[in-house]
Amino acid sequence: QVQLVESGGGLVQAGGSLRLSCAASGSIFSINSMAWYRQTPGKQRELVAKITSGSNANVADSVKGRFTISRDNAKNTVYLQMNSLKPEDTAVYYCYLEARRTVTMTLITAWGQGTQVTVSS
């Protein structure tokens, strides 16, 4: 069993900053990658940023230059630093994990519960 616990969402004015955190725990042998997605009502969940075990990071064009993804391997935690926030960044943000389970080495995936980010104009 794998759990993802997210934190850091909230309400912020346009131009402000927020930092999201996602901590993974449970039967994890190794993490392949962690990512942040976001979703607004009536739309598909979209990839915001992804970081691999080798710390190769990619962010969506819509947030490039404003958002940064990073990870702390020792804590199995991924962060999303969001600067210069815009009203269109308002969404529920979800953490996503791809990892290998202990003992069986089975590939597993998991989603966090989601955290609301609201940017007011």
Coordinates of N, CA, C and O in Angstrom, one line a residue:
Q1 N 0.8 -1.2 0.0 CA 0.0 0.0 0.0 C 0.9 1.2 0.0 O 1.9 1.3 0.7
V2 N 0.5 2.2 -0.8 CA 1.3 3.5 -0.9 C 0.3 4.6 -0.7 O -0.8 4.6 -1.1
Q3 N 0.8 5.6 0.1 CA 0.0 6.8 0.4 C 0.7 8.0 -0.1 O 1.9 8.1 0.1
L4 N -0.1 9.0 -0.6 CA 0.5 10.3 -0.9 C -0.3 11.3 -0.1 O -1.5 11.3 -0.2
V5 N 0.4 12.2 0.5 CA -0.2 13.2 1.3 C 0.3 14.6 0.8 O 1.5 14.9 0.8
E6 N -0.7 15.3 0.3 CA -0.4 16.6 -0.2 C -0.7 17.8 0.8 O -1.6 17.6 1.6
S7 N 0.0 18.9 0.6 CA -0.3 20.0 1.4 C 0.2 21.3 0.7 O 1.0 21.2 -0.3
G8 N -0.3 22.4 1.1 CA 0.2 23.7 0.6 C -0.7 24.5 -0.3 O -0.4 25.6 -0.7
G9 N -1.9 23.9 -0.6 CA -2.8 24.7 -1.4 C -3.4 25.8 -0.6 O -3.2 25.9 0.6
G10 N -4.2 26.6 -1.3 CA -4.9 27.7 -0.6 C -5.3 28.8 -1.6 O -5.4 28.6 -2.8
L11 N -5.7 29.9 -1.0 CA -6.1 31.1 -1.8 C -5.0 32.1 -1.8 O -4.4 32.5 -0.8
V12 N -4.7 32.7 -3.0 CA -3.7 33.6 -3.1 C -4.1 34.6 -4.2 O -4.9 34.3 -5.1
Q13 N -3.6 35.9 -4.1 CA -3.9 36.9 -5.1 C -3.0 36.6 -6.3 O -1.9 36.1 -6.2
A14 N -3.4 37.1 -7.5 CA -2.6 37.0 -8.7 C -1.3 37.7 -8.5 O -1.2 38.7 -7.8
G15 N -0.2 37.0 -9.0 CA 1.1 37.5 -8.7 C 1.8 36.9 -7.5 O 3.0 37.0 -7.4
G16 N 1.0 36.2 -6.7 CA 1.5 35.6 -5.5 C 2.2 34.2 -5.7 O 2.3 33.8 -6.9
S17 N 2.6 33.6 -4.6 CA 3.3 32.3 -4.7 C 2.7 31.3 -3.7 O 2.1 31.7 -2.7
L18 N 2.8 30.1 -4.1 CA 2.4 29.0 -3.2 C 3.4 27.9 -3.5 O 4.0 27.7 -4.6
R19 N 3.6 27.0 -2.4 CA 4.4 25.9 -2.6 C 3.7 24.6 -2.1 O 3.2 24.5 -1.0
L20 N 3.5 23.7 -3.1 CA 2.8 22.5 -2.8 C 3.9 21.4 -2.4 O 5.0 21.4 -3.0
S21 N 3.4 20.5 -1.5 CA 4.3 19.4 -1.1 C 3.5 18.1 -1.2 O 2.3 18.1 -1.0
C22 N 4.2 17.0 -1.5 CA 3.6 15.7 -1.6 C 4.5 14.7 -1.1 O 5.6 14.5 -1.6
A23 N 4.2 14.0 0.0 CA 5.0 13.0 0.7 C 4.5 11.6 0.4 O 3.3 11.4 0.7
A24 N 5.3 10.8 -0.1 CA 5.0 9.4 -0.3 C 5.4 8.5 0.8 O 6.5 8.7 1.3
S25 N 4.6 7.5 1.1 CA 5.0 6.6 2.2 C 4.3 5.2 1.9 O 3.5 5.1 1.0
G26 N 4.9 4.2 2.5 CA 4.3 2.8 2.3 C 5.4 1.9 1.8 O 6.6 2.1 1.9
S27 N 4.9 0.9 1.0 CA 5.8 -0.2 0.5 C 6.5 0.3 -0.7 O 6.3 -0.3 -1.8
I28 N 7.4 1.2 -0.6 CA 8.1 1.8 -1.8 C 9.5 1.3 -1.7 O 10.2 1.6 -0.8
F29 N 10.0 0.7 -2.8 CA 11.4 0.3 -2.9 C 12.2 1.4 -3.6 O 13.2 1.8 -3.1
S30 N 11.6 1.9 -4.7 CA 12.3 3.0 -5.4 C 11.2 3.8 -6.1 O 10.2 3.2 -6.6
I31 N 11.5 5.1 -6.3 CA 10.5 5.9 -7.1 C 11.1 6.2 -8.4 O 12.2 6.7 -8.6
N32 N 10.3 5.9 -9.5 CA 10.7 6.2 -10.8 C 10.5 7.7 -11.1 O 11.4 8.4 -11.7
S33 N 9.3 8.2 -10.8 CA 9.0 9.6 -11.1 C 7.9 10.0 -10.2 O 7.1 9.2 -9.7
M34 N 7.8 11.3 -10.0 CA 6.7 12.0 -9.4 C 6.3 13.2 -10.2 O 7.1 13.8 -10.9
A35 N 5.0 13.5 -10.1 CA 4.5 14.6 -11.0 C 3.4 15.3 -10.3 O 2.8 14.8 -9.3
W36 N 3.1 16.5 -10.9 CA 1.9 17.2 -10.5 C 1.0 17.4 -11.7 O 1.4 17.8 -12.8
Y37 N -0.3 17.1 -11.5 CA -1.3 17.4 -12.4 C -2.3 18.4 -11.8 O -2.3 18.6 -10.6
R38 N -3.1 19.0 -12.7 CA -4.2 19.8 -12.2 C -5.5 19.6 -13.1 O -5.4 19.2 -14.2
Q39 N -6.6 19.9 -12.4 CA -7.8 19.7 -13.1 C -8.8 20.8 -12.6 O -8.9 21.1 -11.5
T40 N -9.6 21.3 -13.6 CA -10.7 22.2 -13.4 C -12.0 21.5 -13.8 O -12.0 20.6 -14.6
P41 N -13.1 22.0 -13.3 CA -14.4 21.3 -13.6 C -14.6 21.3 -15.1 O -14.5 22.3 -15.8
G42 N -15.0 20.1 -15.5 CA -15.4 19.9 -16.9 C -14.2 19.7 -17.9 O -14.4 19.5 -19.1
K43 N -13.0 19.7 -17.3 CA -11.8 19.5 -18.1 C -11.0 18.3 -17.7 O -11.1 17.8 -16.6
Q44 N -10.2 17.8 -18.6 CA -9.3 16.7 -18.3 C -8.2 17.1 -17.4 O -7.8 18.3 -17.5
R45 N -7.7 16.1 -16.7 CA -6.6 16.4 -15.8 C -5.4 16.6 -16.7 O -5.1 15.8 -17.7
E46 N -4.6 17.6 -16.4 CA -3.4 17.9 -17.3 C -2.1 17.9 -16.5 O -2.1 18.3 -15.3
L47 N -1.1 17.5 -17.1 CA 0.2 17.4 -16.5 C 0.8 18.8 -16.4 O 0.9 19.6 -17.3
V48 N 1.2 19.1 -15.2 CA 1.8 20.4 -14.9 C 3.4 20.3 -14.9 O 4.1 21.1 -15.5
A49 N 3.9 19.3 -14.2 CA 5.3 19.1 -14.1 C 5.6 17.7 -13.6 O 4.8 17.1 -12.9
K50 N 6.8 17.2 -14.1 CA 7.2 15.9 -13.7 C 8.7 15.9 -13.5 O 9.5 16.6 -14.1
I51 N 9.1 15.0 -12.5 CA 10.5 14.9 -12.2 C 10.8 13.4 -12.0 O 10.1 12.7 -11.4
T52 N 11.9 13.0 -12.6 CA 12.3 11.6 -12.6 C 13.3 11.3 -11.4 O 13.7 12.2 -10.7
S53 N 13.6 10.0 -11.3 CA 14.5 9.6 -10.2 C 15.9 10.3 -10.4 O 16.6 10.5 -9.4
G54 N 16.2 10.6 -11.6 CA 17.5 11.2 -11.9 C 17.4 12.8 -11.9 O 18.3 13.5 -12.3
S55 N 16.3 13.2 -11.3 CA 16.0 14.7 -11.2 C 15.9 15.4 -12.5 O 16.1 16.6 -12.6
N56 N 15.6 14.7 -13.6 CA 15.2 15.3 -14.8 C 13.8 15.9 -14.7 O 12.9 15.1 -14.4
A57 N 13.7 17.2 -14.9 CA 12.4 17.8 -14.7 C 11.9 18.4 -16.0 O 12.6 18.9 -16.8
N58 N 10.6 18.4 -16.1 CA 9.9 19.0 -17.2 C 8.6 19.7 -16.7 O 8.0 19.2 -15.8
V59 N 8.3 20.9 -17.2 CA 7.1 21.6 -16.9 C 6.3 21.9 -18.1 O 6.9 22.0 -19.2
A60 N 5.1 22.1 -18.0 CA 4.2 22.4 -19.1 C 4.5 23.8 -19.6 O 5.0 24.7 -18.8
D61 N 4.3 24.0 -20.9 CA 4.6 25.3 -21.4 C 3.8 26.4 -20.8 O 4.3 27.6 -20.6
S62 N 2.6 26.1 -20.3 CA 1.7 27.1 -19.7 C 2.3 27.6 -18.4 O 1.9 28.7 -17.9
V63 N 3.2 26.9 -17.7 CA 3.7 27.3 -16.4 C 5.2 27.5 -16.5 O 5.9 27.8 -15.4
K64 N 5.8 27.3 -17.6 CA 7.3 27.4 -17.7 C 7.8 28.8 -17.3 O 7.2 29.8 -17.7
G65 N 8.8 28.9 -16.5 CA 9.3 30.1 -16.1 C 8.7 30.6 -14.8 O 9.1 31.6 -14.2
R66 N 7.5 30.0 -14.4 CA 6.8 30.4 -13.2 C 6.8 29.3 -12.1 O 6.8 29.6 -10.9
F67 N 6.7 28.0 -12.6 CA 6.6 26.9 -11.7 C 7.9 26.1 -11.7 O 8.5 25.9 -12.8
T68 N 8.3 25.6 -10.6 CA 9.5 24.7 -10.5 C 9.2 23.5 -9.7 O 8.6 23.6 -8.6
I69 N 9.5 22.3 -10.2 CA 9.3 21.1 -9.5 C 10.7 20.6 -9.0 O 11.7 20.7 -9.6
S70 N 10.7 20.1 -7.8 CA 11.9 19.5 -7.2 C 11.5 18.4 -6.2 O 10.3 18.2 -6.0
R71 N 12.5 17.6 -5.8 CA 12.2 16.5 -4.9 C 13.3 16.3 -3.9 O 14.5 16.7 -4.1
D72 N 12.9 15.7 -2.8 CA 13.8 15.3 -1.7 C 13.8 13.8 -1.7 O 12.8 13.2 -1.1
N73 N 14.8 13.2 -2.2 CA 14.8 11.7 -2.3 C 14.8 11.1 -0.9 O 14.1 10.0 -0.7
A74 N 15.4 11.7 0.0 CA 15.5 11.1 1.4 C 14.2 11.1 2.0 O 13.9 10.2 2.9
K75 N 13.3 12.0 1.7 CA 12.0 12.1 2.3 C 10.9 11.6 1.4 O 9.7 11.7 1.7
N76 N 11.2 11.1 0.2 CA 10.2 10.7 -0.8 C 9.2 11.8 -1.0 O 8.0 11.5 -1.0
T77 N 9.6 13.0 -1.1 CA 8.7 14.1 -1.2 C 9.0 14.9 -2.5 O 10.2 15.1 -2.8
V78 N 8.0 15.4 -3.1 CA 8.1 16.3 -4.3 C 7.4 17.6 -4.0 O 6.4 17.6 -3.2
Y79 N 8.0 18.6 -4.5 CA 7.5 20.0 -4.3 C 7.2 20.7 -5.6 O 7.8 20.4 -6.6
L80 N 6.2 21.6 -5.6 CA 5.9 22.4 -6.7 C 5.9 23.9 -6.2 O 5.0 24.3 -5.5
Q81 N 6.9 24.6 -6.6 CA 7.0 26.0 -6.3 C 6.3 26.8 -7.4 O 6.7 26.7 -8.5
M82 N 5.2 27.5 -7.0 CA 4.4 28.2 -8.0 C 4.6 29.7 -7.7 O 4.1 30.2 -6.7
N83 N 5.2 30.4 -8.7 CA 5.3 31.9 -8.6 C 4.5 32.6 -9.6 O 4.1 31.9 -10.6
S84 N 4.3 33.9 -9.5 CA 3.6 34.7 -10.5 C 2.3 34.0 -10.8 O 2.0 33.9 -12.0
L85 N 1.6 33.6 -9.9 CA 0.3 32.9 -10.1 C -0.7 33.7 -10.8 O -0.8 35.0 -10.6
K86 N -1.5 33.1 -11.7 CA -2.5 33.7 -12.5 C -3.8 33.1 -12.2 O -3.9 31.9 -11.7
P87 N -4.9 33.8 -12.4 CA -6.3 33.2 -12.1 C -6.5 31.9 -12.9 O -7.1 31.0 -12.4
E88 N -5.9 31.8 -14.1 CA -6.1 30.6 -14.8 C -5.3 29.4 -14.3 O -5.5 28.3 -14.7
D89 N -4.5 29.6 -13.2 CA -3.8 28.5 -12.5 C -4.8 27.9 -11.5 O -4.4 26.9 -10.9
T90 N -5.9 28.5 -11.3 CA -6.9 27.9 -10.3 C -7.3 26.5 -10.7 O -7.7 26.3 -11.9
A91 N -7.2 25.6 -9.8 CA -7.5 24.2 -10.1 C -7.3 23.4 -8.9 O -6.7 23.9 -7.8
V92 N -7.7 22.1 -8.9 CA -7.3 21.1 -7.9 C -6.0 20.5 -8.4 O -5.9 20.0 -9.6
Y93 N -5.0 20.5 -7.6 CA -3.7 20.0 -8.0 C -3.5 18.6 -7.4 O -3.7 18.4 -6.2
Y94 N -3.1 17.6 -8.2 CA -2.9 16.3 -7.7 C -1.5 15.8 -7.9 O -0.8 16.1 -8.9
C95 N -1.0 15.1 -6.9 CA 0.3 14.5 -7.0 C 0.2 13.1 -7.6 O -0.8 12.4 -7.3
Y96 N 1.2 12.7 -8.3 CA 1.2 11.4 -9.0 C 2.5 10.7 -8.8 O 3.6 11.4 -8.9
L97 N 2.5 9.4 -8.5 CA 3.7 8.7 -8.2 C 3.8 7.4 -9.1 O 2.8 6.7 -9.3
E98 N 4.9 7.2 -9.6 CA 5.2 5.9 -10.2 C 6.5 5.3 -9.5 O 7.5 6.0 -9.4
A99 N 6.3 4.1 -9.0 CA 7.4 3.5 -8.2 C 7.4 2.0 -8.3 O 6.5 1.4 -8.9
R100 N 8.4 1.4 -7.6 CA 8.5 0.0 -7.5 C 8.2 -0.4 -6.1 O 8.7 0.2 -5.1
R101 N 7.3 -1.4 -6.0 CA 6.9 -1.9 -4.6 C 8.0 -2.7 -4.0 O 8.8 -3.4 -4.8
T102 N 8.2 -2.7 -2.7 CA 9.1 -3.6 -2.1 C 8.8 -5.0 -2.3 O 7.6 -5.4 -2.5
V103 N 9.8 -5.9 -2.2 CA 9.6 -7.4 -2.2 C 9.3 -7.8 -3.7 O 10.1 -8.5 -4.3
T104 N 8.2 -7.5 -4.2 CA 7.8 -7.9 -5.5 C 8.4 -7.1 -6.7 O 8.4 -7.6 -7.8
M105 N 8.8 -5.9 -6.4 CA 9.3 -4.9 -7.4 C 8.2 -4.6 -8.4 O 8.6 -4.2 -9.5
T106 N 7.0 -4.8 -8.1 CA 5.9 -4.5 -9.0 C 5.9 -3.0 -9.2 O 6.0 -2.2 -8.3
L107 N 5.6 -2.6 -10.5 CA 5.4 -1.2 -10.8 C 4.0 -0.8 -10.2 O 3.0 -1.4 -10.5
I108 N 4.0 0.3 -9.5 CA 2.8 0.8 -8.9 C 2.6 2.3 -9.2 O 3.6 3.0 -9.4
T109 N 1.4 2.7 -9.3 CA 1.1 4.1 -9.4 C 0.1 4.5 -8.4 O -0.7 3.7 -7.9
A110 N 0.1 5.8 -8.0 CA -0.8 6.3 -7.0 C -1.1 7.8 -7.2 O -0.2 8.5 -7.8
W111 N -2.3 8.2 -6.8 CA -2.7 9.6 -6.9 C -2.9 10.1 -5.5 O -3.3 9.4 -4.6
G112 N -2.5 11.4 -5.3 CA -2.9 12.1 -4.0 C -4.3 12.5 -4.0 O -5.0 12.3 -5.0
Q113 N -4.8 13.0 -2.9 CA -6.2 13.3 -2.7 C -6.6 14.6 -3.4 O -7.7 14.9 -3.6
G114 N -5.6 15.4 -3.8 CA -5.8 16.7 -4.4 C -5.8 17.8 -3.4 O -6.3 17.7 -2.3
T115 N -5.3 19.0 -3.8 CA -5.3 20.2 -3.0 C -5.8 21.4 -3.9 O -5.3 21.5 -5.0
Q116 N -6.7 22.1 -3.4 CA -7.2 23.3 -4.1 C -6.3 24.5 -4.1 O -5.8 24.9 -3.1
V117 N -6.1 25.0 -5.3 CA -5.3 26.2 -5.5 C -6.3 27.2 -6.1 O -6.8 27.0 -7.2
T118 N -6.5 28.4 -5.5 CA -7.4 29.4 -6.0 C -6.6 30.7 -6.1 O -6.1 31.2 -5.1
V119 N -6.6 31.3 -7.3 CA -5.9 32.5 -7.5 C -6.9 33.6 -7.9 O -7.6 33.5 -8.9
S120 N -7.0 34.6 -7.1 CA -8.0 35.7 -7.3 C -7.3 36.8 -8.1 O -6.1 37.1 -8.0
S121 N -8.2 37.4 -8.9 CA -7.6 38.5 -9.7 C -7.7 39.9 -9.0 O -8.3 40.0 -8.0

